[in-house]
Coordinates of C-alpha atoms in Angstrom, one line a residue:
Chain O
M957 CA -13.2 -27.4 110.8
S958 CA -12.6 -27.7 114.6
I959 CA -10.5 -25.1 116.5
R960 CA -7.8 -27.7 117.1
S961 CA -7.2 -28.7 113.5
S962 CA -7.4 -25.0 112.4
A963 CA -4.7 -24.1 115.0
L964 CA -2.6 -27.0 113.7
L965 CA -3.0 -25.9 110.2
S966 CA -2.0 -22.3 111.1
L967 CA 1.1 -23.7 112.8
Y968 CA 2.0 -25.7 109.7
V969 CA 1.6 -22.7 107.4
G970 CA 3.6 -20.6 109.8
F971 CA 6.5 -23.1 109.8
F972 CA 6.3 -23.6 106.1
L973 CA 6.6 -19.9 105.5
I974 CA 9.5 -19.5 107.9
F975 CA 11.3 -22.4 106.3
L976 CA 10.7 -20.9 102.9
Y977 CA 11.6 -17.3 103.5
A978 CA 13.6 -17.0 106.7
P979 CA 17.0 -17.8 105.0
T980 CA 16.4 -15.2 102.4
L981 CA 15.4 -12.6 105.0
L982 CA 18.7 -13.3 106.9
L983 CA 20.5 -11.9 103.8
P984 CA 19.5 -8.3 104.2
L985 CA 19.7 -8.7 108.0
F986 CA 23.4 -9.5 108.0
A987 CA 24.1 -7.2 105.1
F988 CA 23.4 -4.3 107.5
N989 CA 25.3 -6.0 110.4
D990 CA 28.5 -4.3 111.7
S991 CA 30.6 -7.4 111.8
T992 CA 32.6 -9.6 109.4
I993 CA 31.3 -12.7 111.1
V994 CA 28.0 -13.8 109.8
A995 CA 26.4 -15.0 113.1
F996 CA 24.1 -13.9 115.9
P997 CA 24.1 -11.8 118.0
L998 CA 24.0 -8.8 115.7
S999 CA 26.6 -6.2 116.7
G1000 CA 25.4 -2.9 115.1
F1001 CA 24.0 -1.2 112.1
T1002 CA 26.2 -0.2 109.1
T1003 CA 25.9 0.5 105.4
A1004 CA 29.6 0.1 105.0
W1005 CA 29.2 -3.2 103.1
F1006 CA 27.1 -1.5 100.5
A1007 CA 29.5 1.5 100.3
G1008 CA 32.4 -1.0 99.9
L1009 CA 30.8 -2.4 96.7
L1010 CA 31.5 0.8 95.0
D1011 CA 35.3 0.4 94.9
V1012 CA 35.6 -3.1 93.4
P1013 CA 36.3 -2.8 89.6
A1014 CA 35.8 -6.5 89.0
L1015 CA 32.3 -6.2 90.5
H1016 CA 31.5 -3.3 88.2
E1017 CA 32.6 -5.2 85.2
A1018 CA 30.5 -8.2 86.3
T1019 CA 27.5 -6.0 86.8
I1020 CA 27.9 -4.5 83.3
N1021 CA 28.3 -7.9 81.8
S1022 CA 25.2 -9.2 83.7
L1023 CA 23.1 -6.3 82.5
A1024 CA 24.2 -6.7 78.9
V1025 CA 23.6 -10.4 79.0
A1026 CA 20.2 -10.0 80.7
L1027 CA 19.1 -7.2 78.3
T1028 CA 20.1 -9.1 75.2
S1029 CA 18.6 -12.4 76.4
A1030 CA 15.4 -10.7 77.4
V1031 CA 15.0 -9.0 74.0
L1032 CA 15.9 -12.1 72.0
A1033 CA 13.7 -14.4 74.1
T1034 CA 10.7 -12.0 73.8
C1035 CA 11.1 -11.7 70.1
L1036 CA 11.1 -15.5 69.7
G1037 CA 8.2 -15.6 72.2
I1038 CA 6.1 -13.1 70.2
L1039 CA 6.6 -15.2 67.0
A1040 CA 5.8 -18.5 68.8
A1041 CA 2.8 -17.1 70.7
R1042 CA 1.4 -15.5 67.6
A1043 CA 1.8 -18.7 65.5
T1044 CA 0.4 -21.0 68.1
T1045 CA -2.7 -18.9 68.9
R1046 CA -3.6 -17.6 65.5
Y1047 CA -3.1 -20.7 63.4
R1048 CA -3.7 -24.4 63.7
F1049 CA -1.1 -26.6 62.2
R1050 CA 0.2 -30.1 62.3
L1051 CA 2.6 -31.0 65.2
M1052 CA 1.7 -27.7 66.9
H1053 CA 1.3 -29.2 70.4
G1054 CA 4.5 -31.2 69.9
M1055 CA 6.3 -28.0 68.9
L1056 CA 5.0 -26.2 71.9
G1057 CA 6.1 -29.0 74.2
L1058 CA 9.6 -28.7 72.8
I1059 CA 9.6 -25.0 73.3
M1060 CA 8.5 -25.4 76.9
L1061 CA 10.9 -28.3 77.7
P1062 CA 13.8 -26.1 79.0
M1063 CA 11.5 -25.1 81.9
V1064 CA 11.8 -28.6 83.4
L1065 CA 15.2 -29.7 81.8
P1066 CA 18.0 -29.7 84.4
E1067 CA 20.0 -26.6 83.8
M1068 CA 23.2 -28.6 84.3
I1069 CA 22.3 -30.7 81.3
I1070 CA 21.7 -27.6 79.2
A1071 CA 24.9 -26.0 80.3
V1072 CA 27.0 -29.1 79.6
A1073 CA 25.4 -29.7 76.3
F1074 CA 26.0 -26.1 75.2
L1075 CA 29.6 -26.3 76.4
V1076 CA 30.3 -29.5 74.4
V1077 CA 28.7 -28.1 71.2
I1078 CA 30.3 -24.7 71.4
L1079 CA 33.7 -26.1 72.0
H1080 CA 33.3 -28.7 69.3
L1081 CA 32.3 -26.1 66.8
G1082 CA 35.5 -24.3 67.6
F1083 CA 34.0 -21.2 69.1
S1084 CA 35.5 -19.7 72.3
L1085 CA 33.4 -19.1 75.3
S1086 CA 32.2 -15.5 75.7
L1087 CA 29.2 -13.5 77.0
F1088 CA 27.6 -14.5 73.7
S1089 CA 27.6 -18.2 74.6
I1090 CA 25.9 -17.3 78.0
I1091 CA 23.3 -15.3 76.0
L1092 CA 22.6 -18.4 73.9
G1093 CA 22.0 -20.5 77.0
H1094 CA 19.8 -17.8 78.6
V1095 CA 17.7 -17.3 75.5
L1096 CA 16.9 -21.0 75.6
L1097 CA 16.0 -20.8 79.3
C1098 CA 13.9 -17.6 79.0
T1099 CA 12.0 -18.4 75.9
P1100 CA 9.5 -20.8 77.6
F1101 CA 8.6 -18.2 80.1
S1102 CA 8.2 -15.6 77.4
V1103 CA 6.0 -17.9 75.3
A1104 CA 3.8 -18.8 78.3
I1105 CA 3.2 -15.1 79.1
L1106 CA 2.7 -14.0 75.6
R1107 CA 0.4 -16.8 74.7
T1108 CA -2.1 -15.7 77.3
A1109 CA -1.7 -12.1 75.9
F1110 CA -2.3 -13.3 72.3
Q1111 CA -5.1 -15.7 73.3
G1112 CA -7.1 -12.7 74.7
L1113 CA -6.9 -11.1 71.3
D1114 CA -10.0 -11.4 69.2
H1115 CA -9.4 -12.2 65.5
N1116 CA -12.1 -9.7 64.6
Y1117 CA -9.8 -6.8 65.6
E1118 CA -7.3 -7.9 62.9
D1119 CA -10.1 -8.4 60.4
A1120 CA -11.6 -5.0 61.3
S1121 CA -8.2 -3.2 60.8
T1122 CA -7.7 -4.9 57.4
D1123 CA -11.3 -4.1 56.4
L1124 CA -10.6 -0.4 57.3
G1125 CA -7.8 -0.3 54.7
Y1126 CA -4.6 -1.5 56.5
S1127 CA -2.1 -4.1 55.3
R1128 CA -1.3 -7.1 57.5
W1129 CA 2.0 -5.5 58.6
A1130 CA 0.4 -2.2 59.5
T1131 CA -2.3 -4.1 61.4
F1132 CA 0.3 -6.0 63.3
R1133 CA 2.0 -2.7 64.2
L1134 CA -1.0 -0.6 65.0
I1135 CA -3.4 -3.1 66.5
I1136 CA -1.8 -6.3 67.6
V1137 CA 1.4 -5.0 69.2
P1138 CA -0.3 -2.2 71.3
M1139 CA -2.9 -4.8 72.5
V1140 CA -0.3 -7.3 73.6
L1141 CA 2.2 -4.7 74.8
P1142 CA 1.6 -5.3 78.5
G1143 CA 2.4 -9.0 77.9
V1144 CA 5.6 -8.0 76.0
V1145 CA 6.7 -5.8 78.9
A1146 CA 6.0 -8.6 81.4
S1147 CA 8.0 -11.0 79.2
L1148 CA 10.9 -8.6 79.0
L1149 CA 11.0 -8.1 82.7
I1150 CA 10.7 -11.7 83.7
S1151 CA 13.3 -12.9 81.1
F1152 CA 15.6 -10.1 82.3
T1153 CA 15.2 -11.3 85.9
I1154 CA 15.8 -14.9 85.1
S1155 CA 18.9 -14.1 83.1
L1156 CA 20.2 -11.8 85.8
D1157 CA 20.0 -14.5 88.5
E1158 CA 21.1 -17.4 86.5
F1159 CA 24.2 -19.2 87.7
I1160 CA 24.8 -22.7 86.3
I1161 CA 24.8 -21.8 82.6
A1162 CA 26.7 -18.6 83.2
F1163 CA 29.3 -20.5 85.2
F1164 CA 29.8 -23.2 82.6
L1165 CA 29.7 -21.0 79.6
S1166 CA 31.6 -17.9 80.7
G1167 CA 35.1 -17.5 79.4
T1168 CA 37.2 -14.7 80.8
E1169 CA 34.2 -12.4 81.4
T1170 CA 31.8 -13.3 84.2
T1171 CA 28.3 -12.3 85.3
L1172 CA 27.3 -11.2 88.8
P1173 CA 26.2 -14.6 90.2
V1174 CA 29.5 -16.2 89.0
Y1175 CA 31.4 -13.3 90.5
I1176 CA 29.5 -13.8 93.8
W1177 CA 30.4 -17.4 93.8
G1178 CA 34.0 -16.5 93.3
Q1179 CA 34.0 -14.1 96.2
L1180 CA 32.6 -16.7 98.7
R1181 CA 36.1 -18.2 98.9
F1182 CA 37.3 -15.1 100.9
P1183 CA 35.6 -15.0 104.3
Q1184 CA 36.3 -11.3 104.8
R1185 CA 34.3 -10.5 101.6
V1186 CA 31.2 -12.4 102.7
P1187 CA 29.4 -9.3 104.2
N1188 CA 30.0 -7.5 100.8
V1189 CA 28.5 -10.4 99.0
L1190 CA 25.5 -10.3 101.3
A1191 CA 25.0 -6.6 100.6
L1192 CA 25.3 -7.4 96.8
G1193 CA 22.8 -10.2 97.3
T1194 CA 20.4 -7.9 99.1
L1195 CA 20.5 -5.5 96.2
L1196 CA 19.9 -8.3 93.6
L1197 CA 17.0 -9.6 95.7
A1198 CA 15.4 -6.1 95.8
I1199 CA 15.9 -5.6 92.1
S1200 CA 14.5 -9.1 91.2
L1201 CA 11.5 -8.6 93.4
G1202 CA 10.8 -5.2 92.0
L1203 CA 11.1 -6.4 88.4
M1204 CA 8.8 -9.4 89.1
I1205 CA 6.1 -7.2 90.7
T1206 CA 6.3 -4.7 87.8
A1207 CA 6.0 -7.6 85.3
E1208 CA 2.9 -9.0 87.1
F1209 CA 1.4 -5.5 87.2
F1210 CA 1.8 -5.1 83.4
R1211 CA 0.6 -8.6 82.7
R1212 CA -2.6 -8.1 84.8
R1213 CA -3.2 -4.6 83.3
G1214 CA -3.0 -6.2 79.9
L1215 CA -5.5 -8.9 80.7
R1216 CA -7.9 -6.4 82.3
K1217 CA -7.7 -4.2 79.2
L1218 CA -8.9 -7.1 77.2
G1219 CA -11.6 -7.8 79.7
L1220 CA -10.2 -11.1 81.0
S1221 CA -9.9 -12.4 84.5
T1222 CA -6.6 -11.6 86.3
Q1223 CA -6.9 -14.4 88.9
E1224 CA -4.7 -17.0 87.4
S1225 CA -1.0 -16.4 86.9
V1226 CA 1.3 -18.2 84.5
L1227 CA 4.1 -18.3 87.0
Chain C
M1280 CA -28.3 6.2 40.1
N1281 CA -28.1 3.4 37.5
N1282 CA -29.9 0.2 38.1
D1283 CA -27.1 -2.2 37.4
P1284 CA -26.5 -4.5 40.4
I1285 CA -23.9 -3.2 42.8
I1286 CA -23.0 -6.7 43.7
R1287 CA -23.0 -9.6 41.3
I1288 CA -22.3 -13.0 42.8
N1289 CA -22.0 -15.7 40.2
R1290 CA -21.8 -19.4 41.0
V1291 CA -19.6 -18.9 44.0
R1292 CA -18.4 -22.0 45.9
K1293 CA -16.4 -22.4 49.1
S1294 CA -15.4 -25.5 51.0
F1295 CA -13.6 -25.8 54.3
G1296 CA -11.9 -29.2 54.0
P1297 CA -14.7 -31.7 53.4
V1298 CA -17.4 -29.3 54.5
C1299 CA -19.1 -27.4 51.7
A1300 CA -20.0 -24.0 53.2
V1301 CA -21.3 -22.2 50.1
S1302 CA -22.2 -24.0 46.9
E1303 CA -23.0 -22.4 43.5
V1304 CA -24.6 -19.3 44.9
T1305 CA -25.8 -16.7 42.3
L1306 CA -27.2 -13.4 43.5
D1307 CA -27.6 -9.8 42.4
I1308 CA -28.0 -7.0 44.8
A1309 CA -29.2 -3.6 43.7
P1310 CA -27.6 -0.3 44.7
G1311 CA -29.1 1.2 47.8
E1312 CA -30.8 -2.0 48.7
F1313 CA -31.1 -3.3 52.3
F1314 CA -30.4 -7.0 51.6
T1315 CA -30.4 -9.7 54.2
L1316 CA -28.9 -13.2 54.2
V1317 CA -30.9 -15.3 56.7
G1318 CA -30.6 -18.9 57.6
P1319 CA -29.9 -21.3 60.5
S1320 CA -26.3 -21.3 61.9
G1321 CA -23.9 -23.1 59.6
C1322 CA -25.9 -22.4 56.4
G1323 CA -23.0 -20.5 54.9
K1324 CA -24.4 -16.9 55.2
T1325 CA -21.4 -15.6 57.1
T1326 CA -19.0 -17.3 54.8
L1327 CA -20.7 -15.6 51.8
L1328 CA -20.5 -12.3 53.6
R1329 CA -16.8 -12.8 54.4
M1330 CA -16.2 -13.6 50.8
L1331 CA -17.7 -10.2 49.9
A1332 CA -15.5 -8.5 52.5
G1333 CA -12.4 -10.4 51.2
F1334 CA -11.7 -12.4 54.3
E1335 CA -12.3 -15.6 52.5
T1336 CA -11.4 -16.6 49.0
P1337 CA -14.0 -18.4 46.9
D1338 CA -13.0 -21.8 45.5
G1339 CA -14.8 -20.9 42.3
G1340 CA -17.2 -18.5 40.7
S1341 CA -17.0 -14.7 40.5
I1342 CA -17.9 -11.7 42.7
R1343 CA -18.2 -8.3 41.1
I1344 CA -18.7 -5.2 43.2
D1345 CA -19.7 -2.0 41.3
G1346 CA -18.6 -3.6 38.1
T1347 CA -15.1 -4.6 39.2
S1348 CA -14.1 -8.2 39.7
M1349 CA -13.1 -8.8 43.4
I1350 CA -11.1 -12.0 42.6
G1351 CA -7.6 -11.4 44.0
V1352 CA -8.5 -8.1 45.6
P1353 CA -7.6 -8.1 49.3
A1354 CA -10.0 -6.9 52.0
N1355 CA -8.1 -3.6 52.5
K1356 CA -8.6 -2.7 48.9
R1357 CA -12.3 -3.4 48.5
P1358 CA -15.1 -0.8 48.4
T1359 CA -16.8 -2.6 51.3
N1360 CA -16.7 -2.1 55.0
M1361 CA -17.9 -4.3 57.8
V1362 CA -19.6 -4.2 61.1
F1363 CA -18.5 -7.2 63.1
Q1364 CA -20.6 -9.3 65.4
N1365 CA -18.9 -8.1 68.6
Y1366 CA -18.1 -4.7 66.9
A1367 CA -14.3 -5.1 67.2
V1368 CA -14.0 -1.5 68.4
F1369 CA -10.3 -1.1 69.2
P1370 CA -10.1 -0.9 73.0
H1371 CA -6.7 0.9 73.1
M1372 CA -8.0 3.9 71.1
S1373 CA -10.6 6.6 71.9
V1374 CA -13.9 6.6 70.0
A1375 CA -12.7 9.4 67.7
D1376 CA -9.5 7.5 66.9
N1377 CA -11.5 4.4 66.1
I1378 CA -13.6 6.3 63.6
A1379 CA -10.5 8.2 62.2
Y1380 CA -8.6 4.9 61.9
G1381 CA -9.8 4.1 58.3
L1382 CA -9.5 7.7 57.2
R1383 CA -5.9 7.7 58.2
A1384 CA -5.3 4.6 56.1
A1385 CA -6.9 6.4 53.2
R1386 CA -4.5 9.3 53.8
V1387 CA -7.3 11.8 54.2
A1388 CA -6.0 15.3 55.2
K1389 CA -5.9 15.9 58.9
G1390 CA -8.3 18.8 58.9
E1391 CA -10.8 16.9 56.9
I1392 CA -10.6 13.9 59.3
I1393 CA -11.7 16.0 62.2
G1394 CA -14.8 17.2 60.4
R1395 CA -15.7 13.8 59.0
V1396 CA -15.4 12.1 62.5
E1397 CA -17.7 14.7 64.0
E1398 CA -20.1 14.2 61.2
A1399 CA -20.1 10.4 61.6
L1400 CA -20.5 10.7 65.4
A1401 CA -23.5 13.0 64.9
M1402 CA -25.0 10.6 62.3
V1403 CA -25.1 7.7 64.8
G1404 CA -26.2 9.9 67.7
L1405 CA -23.0 10.0 69.6
A1406 CA -22.0 13.6 69.2
G1407 CA -19.6 14.6 71.9
Y1408 CA -18.5 11.1 72.7
G1409 CA -15.2 11.3 70.7
A1410 CA -12.8 11.5 73.6
R1411 CA -14.3 8.6 75.4
S1412 CA -12.7 5.2 75.8
P1413 CA -14.7 2.3 74.3
A1414 CA -14.6 0.6 77.7
A1415 CA -16.9 3.3 79.0
L1416 CA -19.5 2.6 76.3
S1417 CA -22.6 0.4 76.5
G1418 CA -23.1 -2.4 73.9
G1419 CA -25.5 -0.3 71.9
Q1420 CA -23.1 2.6 71.8
R1421 CA -20.2 0.4 70.8
Q1422 CA -22.3 -0.8 67.9
R1423 CA -22.9 2.8 66.8
V1424 CA -19.1 3.4 66.9
A1425 CA -18.6 0.4 64.7
L1426 CA -21.3 1.7 62.3
A1427 CA -19.7 5.2 62.3
R1428 CA -16.3 3.8 61.8
A1429 CA -17.4 1.9 58.7
L1430 CA -19.7 4.5 57.2
V1431 CA -17.3 7.4 57.6
L1432 CA -15.3 5.7 54.7
R1433 CA -18.3 6.1 52.5
P1434 CA -18.2 2.5 51.3
K1435 CA -20.2 1.3 48.3
V1436 CA -21.4 -1.6 50.4
L1437 CA -21.8 -2.0 54.1
L1438 CA -21.6 -5.5 55.4
L1439 CA -23.1 -6.4 58.8
D1440 CA -22.4 -9.7 60.5
E1441 CA -25.1 -10.5 63.1
P1442 CA -24.8 -6.9 64.5
M1443 CA -27.7 -7.3 66.9
S1444 CA -26.9 -10.7 68.5
A1445 CA -25.0 -9.2 71.4
L1446 CA -27.8 -6.8 72.4
D1447 CA -30.7 -7.5 74.7
K1448 CA -34.2 -7.7 73.2
K1449 CA -35.4 -4.2 73.9
L1450 CA -32.2 -2.5 72.7
R1451 CA -32.2 -4.8 69.7
E1452 CA -35.6 -3.6 68.6
Q1453 CA -34.5 0.0 69.1
M1454 CA -31.3 -0.5 67.1
Q1455 CA -33.3 -2.2 64.3
V1456 CA -35.4 0.9 63.8
E1457 CA -32.3 3.1 63.9
L1458 CA -30.4 0.9 61.5
R1459 CA -33.2 1.0 59.0
T1460 CA -33.5 4.8 59.2
L1461 CA -29.7 5.2 58.9
Q1462 CA -29.7 3.0 55.8
R1463 CA -32.4 5.1 54.2
T1464 CA -30.5 8.3 55.1
V1465 CA -27.1 7.4 53.8
G1466 CA -28.4 5.4 50.8
V1467 CA -25.5 2.9 51.0
T1468 CA -26.2 -0.7 50.1
F1469 CA -26.4 -2.8 53.3
V1470 CA -25.9 -6.5 53.3
L1471 CA -26.9 -8.0 56.6
V1472 CA -26.3 -11.5 57.9
T1473 CA -28.7 -12.8 60.6
H1474 CA -30.1 -16.0 61.9
D1475 CA -33.2 -14.1 63.2
Q1476 CA -35.9 -14.3 60.6
E1477 CA -38.0 -11.7 62.4
E1478 CA -35.1 -9.2 62.2
A1479 CA -34.7 -10.0 58.5
L1480 CA -38.4 -9.3 57.8
I1481 CA -38.3 -6.0 59.8
L1482 CA -35.2 -4.6 58.2
S1483 CA -34.9 -5.8 54.6
D1484 CA -35.9 -4.7 51.2
R1485 CA -35.1 -8.2 50.0
I1486 CA -34.1 -11.4 51.8
A1487 CA -32.2 -14.5 50.7
V1488 CA -33.0 -17.6 52.7
M1489 CA -30.0 -20.0 52.9
F1490 CA -29.9 -23.6 53.8
E1491 CA -26.8 -25.8 53.7
G1492 CA -24.8 -23.5 51.5
R1493 CA -27.6 -22.9 48.9
I1494 CA -30.0 -20.1 48.4
A1495 CA -33.6 -21.5 48.9
Q1496 CA -35.4 -18.3 48.0
V1497 CA -34.8 -14.6 47.3
A1498 CA -37.9 -12.4 47.8
T1499 CA -39.2 -9.3 49.5
P1500 CA -40.3 -9.8 53.2
H1501 CA -44.0 -9.7 52.1
D1502 CA -43.5 -12.4 49.4
L1503 CA -41.3 -14.5 51.5
Y1504 CA -43.9 -14.6 54.3
Q1505 CA -46.9 -14.9 52.0
R1506 CA -45.5 -17.1 49.2
P1507 CA -42.7 -19.3 50.5
Q1508 CA -41.6 -21.5 47.6
S1509 CA -40.7 -24.5 49.7
R1510 CA -41.7 -26.2 52.9
E1511 CA -38.2 -25.5 54.3
V1512 CA -38.6 -21.7 53.8
A1513 CA -42.2 -21.7 55.0
D1514 CA -41.1 -23.5 58.2
F1515 CA -38.1 -21.2 58.8
I1516 CA -40.0 -17.9 58.3
G1517 CA -42.7 -17.3 60.8
V1518 CA -45.0 -20.0 62.2
M1519 CA -46.7 -22.3 59.8
N1520 CA -49.1 -25.3 60.2
F1521 CA -48.5 -28.0 57.6
L1522 CA -51.4 -30.2 56.4
S1523 CA -51.0 -33.0 54.0
A1524 CA -53.4 -33.0 51.1
H1525 CA -54.3 -34.5 47.7
A1526 CA -54.7 -32.4 44.7
T1527 CA -58.1 -32.7 43.0
V1528 CA -59.0 -29.9 40.5
S1529 CA -56.8 -27.3 39.0
T1530 CA -58.5 -24.3 37.2
P1531 CA -57.1 -20.9 36.0
D1532 CA -58.5 -19.3 39.2
G1533 CA -57.0 -21.7 41.6
M1534 CA -56.6 -25.2 42.8
T1535 CA -58.8 -27.3 44.9
V1536 CA -57.2 -29.8 47.3
E1537 CA -58.6 -32.4 49.6
I1538 CA -57.1 -31.9 53.1
E1539 CA -57.4 -34.9 55.4
G1540 CA -60.0 -34.2 58.1
L1541 CA -60.9 -30.8 56.7
G1542 CA -62.5 -31.5 53.4
Q1543 CA -62.0 -29.6 50.2
V1544 CA -60.3 -26.3 50.1
T1545 CA -59.8 -23.9 47.2
I1546 CA -56.5 -22.1 47.0
P1547 CA -56.1 -19.0 44.8
R1548 CA -53.7 -19.3 41.9
S1549 CA -51.3 -16.8 43.3
Q1550 CA -50.8 -19.0 46.4
A1551 CA -50.3 -22.2 44.6
P1552 CA -47.4 -23.5 42.6
A1553 CA -47.9 -24.2 38.9
N1554 CA -47.6 -27.9 39.2
L1555 CA -48.9 -29.8 42.1
G1556 CA -47.5 -33.2 42.9
D1557 CA -49.7 -36.1 43.9
D1558 CA -49.4 -35.3 47.6
P1559 CA -49.0 -31.5 48.1
V1560 CA -48.6 -29.9 51.5
V1561 CA -50.8 -27.0 52.5
G1562 CA -49.4 -24.4 54.9
I1563 CA -51.6 -22.2 56.9
R1564 CA -50.4 -19.2 59.0
P1565 CA -52.0 -19.4 62.5
E1566 CA -53.1 -15.8 62.3
M1567 CA -55.1 -16.6 59.2
L1568 CA -57.4 -18.9 61.2
T1569 CA -60.5 -17.7 63.0
I1570 CA -62.3 -19.8 65.6
L1571 CA -66.0 -19.6 65.3
Q1572 CA -68.8 -20.9 67.5
D1573 CA -70.2 -24.3 66.5
G1574 CA -73.2 -23.8 64.3
T1575 CA -72.1 -20.4 63.0
H1576 CA -72.5 -20.3 59.3
A1577 CA -69.0 -19.9 57.7
A1578 CA -68.6 -18.9 54.1
G1579 CA -65.8 -20.5 52.1
R1580 CA -63.1 -22.4 53.7
S1581 CA -64.1 -23.8 57.1
A1582 CA -63.8 -27.1 59.0
R1583 CA -65.2 -28.5 62.2
G1584 CA -63.0 -29.2 65.1
S1585 CA -62.8 -29.1 68.9
L1586 CA -60.7 -26.8 71.1
V1587 CA -58.3 -28.9 73.1
D1588 CA -56.0 -26.4 74.8
L1589 CA -55.6 -22.7 75.0
Q1590 CA -52.4 -20.7 75.5
Y1591 CA -52.2 -17.0 75.6

C-alpha cells in the first residue's frame, strides 16, 4: 500500500472514530462543567451535578425500578437461554433451525413494533401496565443475546463429560448440577451481565409499557423537558455509561475465560 | 474365581435409523480377561461397548453382566466403568477430585476416599499429582487419571474406548505395556475397543474382529494371526498375500492345492478349513517367505520367480 493511500485510510478511520464516539465523550465532559448551559467554552470543573442527583426522590425510585427490572429480566432471560442453548446444542430435532431463528428474531425486530404489540396485547387481555409488563418485553429482547452467548458455551462442552459423570454413578440431574453448570458458568455470568445491561439501557419498550412506575431511561427522557435539569441528566448519563461499559467488559472477560477453560479460541466474539 | 462368563451378550441388535450398527452379536467374556473388539471404523464396536456401559439401549437381545440382566439398568447403576477416547477428565476439578468423583456418588466415607484416591494415584504412577489441575497434565498423564478414576470404583468390568488414539506413537507403545501390566495387577476384566489391529494383538487375551455390525471371528491373538477364518479377517489382521488356487487332493494330514504360477503346495490340516470350495484362496504372511538364490535346492514348498523391486 502506498504512503498516500495509507494516510488517507488513517484519516478515514480517525474521522470514523470521532463521529462514532465524540458525542458520547461529550457527555462526561459537560457533566463536570460548571455551567447550566451545555455549550463551549467550558467554564470550570464541578461535581455538583453528581451531588445534586442524591436529593431527587423520583430519581431514586426510577433507579430502584430499573435495577429490579434489569435483574429480573436478566435472570429470566438467562434461564430461558440455558434451556434453549442446551436443547439446540445437545439434541437434533425437527424444526430446530426454524425455532432458533424465531428465538433470535427480536434481535433484528424493530423495538417499536415489539413495544406496540405488547401494549396492545396486554391492554386487550385486561392487565394494567406495570414494571412486570416492562420485564416481559425485556425478557423477549434479552433472550436472543443470552441464547447466542450460552450456545457458544454449551457447544464447547464435550458430551463425553456427561457420559463420564453418568458412568461414575451420577444421575442426569446431578450431572447437570456438578458438571454442566460449572463448565458453562462463565457463559451464564456473561449472559446475566449483558442481559442486565441491555435491560438497564432500554428505552422504547420501557416507555410504552410503563404505567405509573418508570425506569431510569424513561425518567431521563422526562427530565429533558426542563433545561435547568440537563446537567443533572448528563451526570446521570455519565454514570450509566460507566456502569454499562464496566458490565460489558466484565461479561466479555467471563465469556473468554470460559472459552479458554474449555480450550477454545477466544478470538471471535458473539457481539 | 468361578469360570462363568462375566459378560454374556446374546443376539444383541442395534440400529440407528436405517443404519444397522450391531446385528445379532453373541459373545461371552470370561472374568479377568483382556478382551478386545477390533474392526474398521463404523463396524459397530463402539456401539457394542456403549451398550455394555449403558449409554445405548439394544433394540433386541440380552446383556448380562456378572449374572445380572442389564436391560433397563441405567449407566450409573452398572458395575462397569469407562475410559473415554479423549479421557473426559473434568477440567474444573483437581486430579484428586476427579478420582474422588465416583467415590462421592457411591457415598464412600470421607476418610476412606482420601486413602483410596492416594492408592489409585500410586497405581497409575501419579503419586503426588492429586492437587494438580488437569490442564497442567500431558495426554498420557490425563489418560492415567481417567484410568485411576474408573478403577478406583473397583468395577467388575473396565471399558476402554480407543484410549490410545490421542497419543503419539512412542507414548502409545509405552502406555500399551503399562495398560497390560495394570490389567494383570488389578485382575479386572478389560474390554477394549480399537481400530488398531496391532494394538489388539499386543494387548489382548482374546480378540473379536467385527465387520459391519457382525463378529467375524473370536480368537486369541496367536490363532487370529495364524488361522484367520475368512479372507476379510486375514486381510484386516497383519499383512497377507492372497493367491488364488484350485483344490486337488485332500488327505487326513493336509490338503494339496494348485496355485497358479507356483505349482502344487501342501497345506497342513491345521491351516486349512475342513471343506474347500472349488476355488480356494491361499494366504501367505510375507515373513513366512524366504528368498533363495536361483539354483539353490529348496525342500518342500518353493517356487521360481524374479526379484522386481526392493523396499527396506
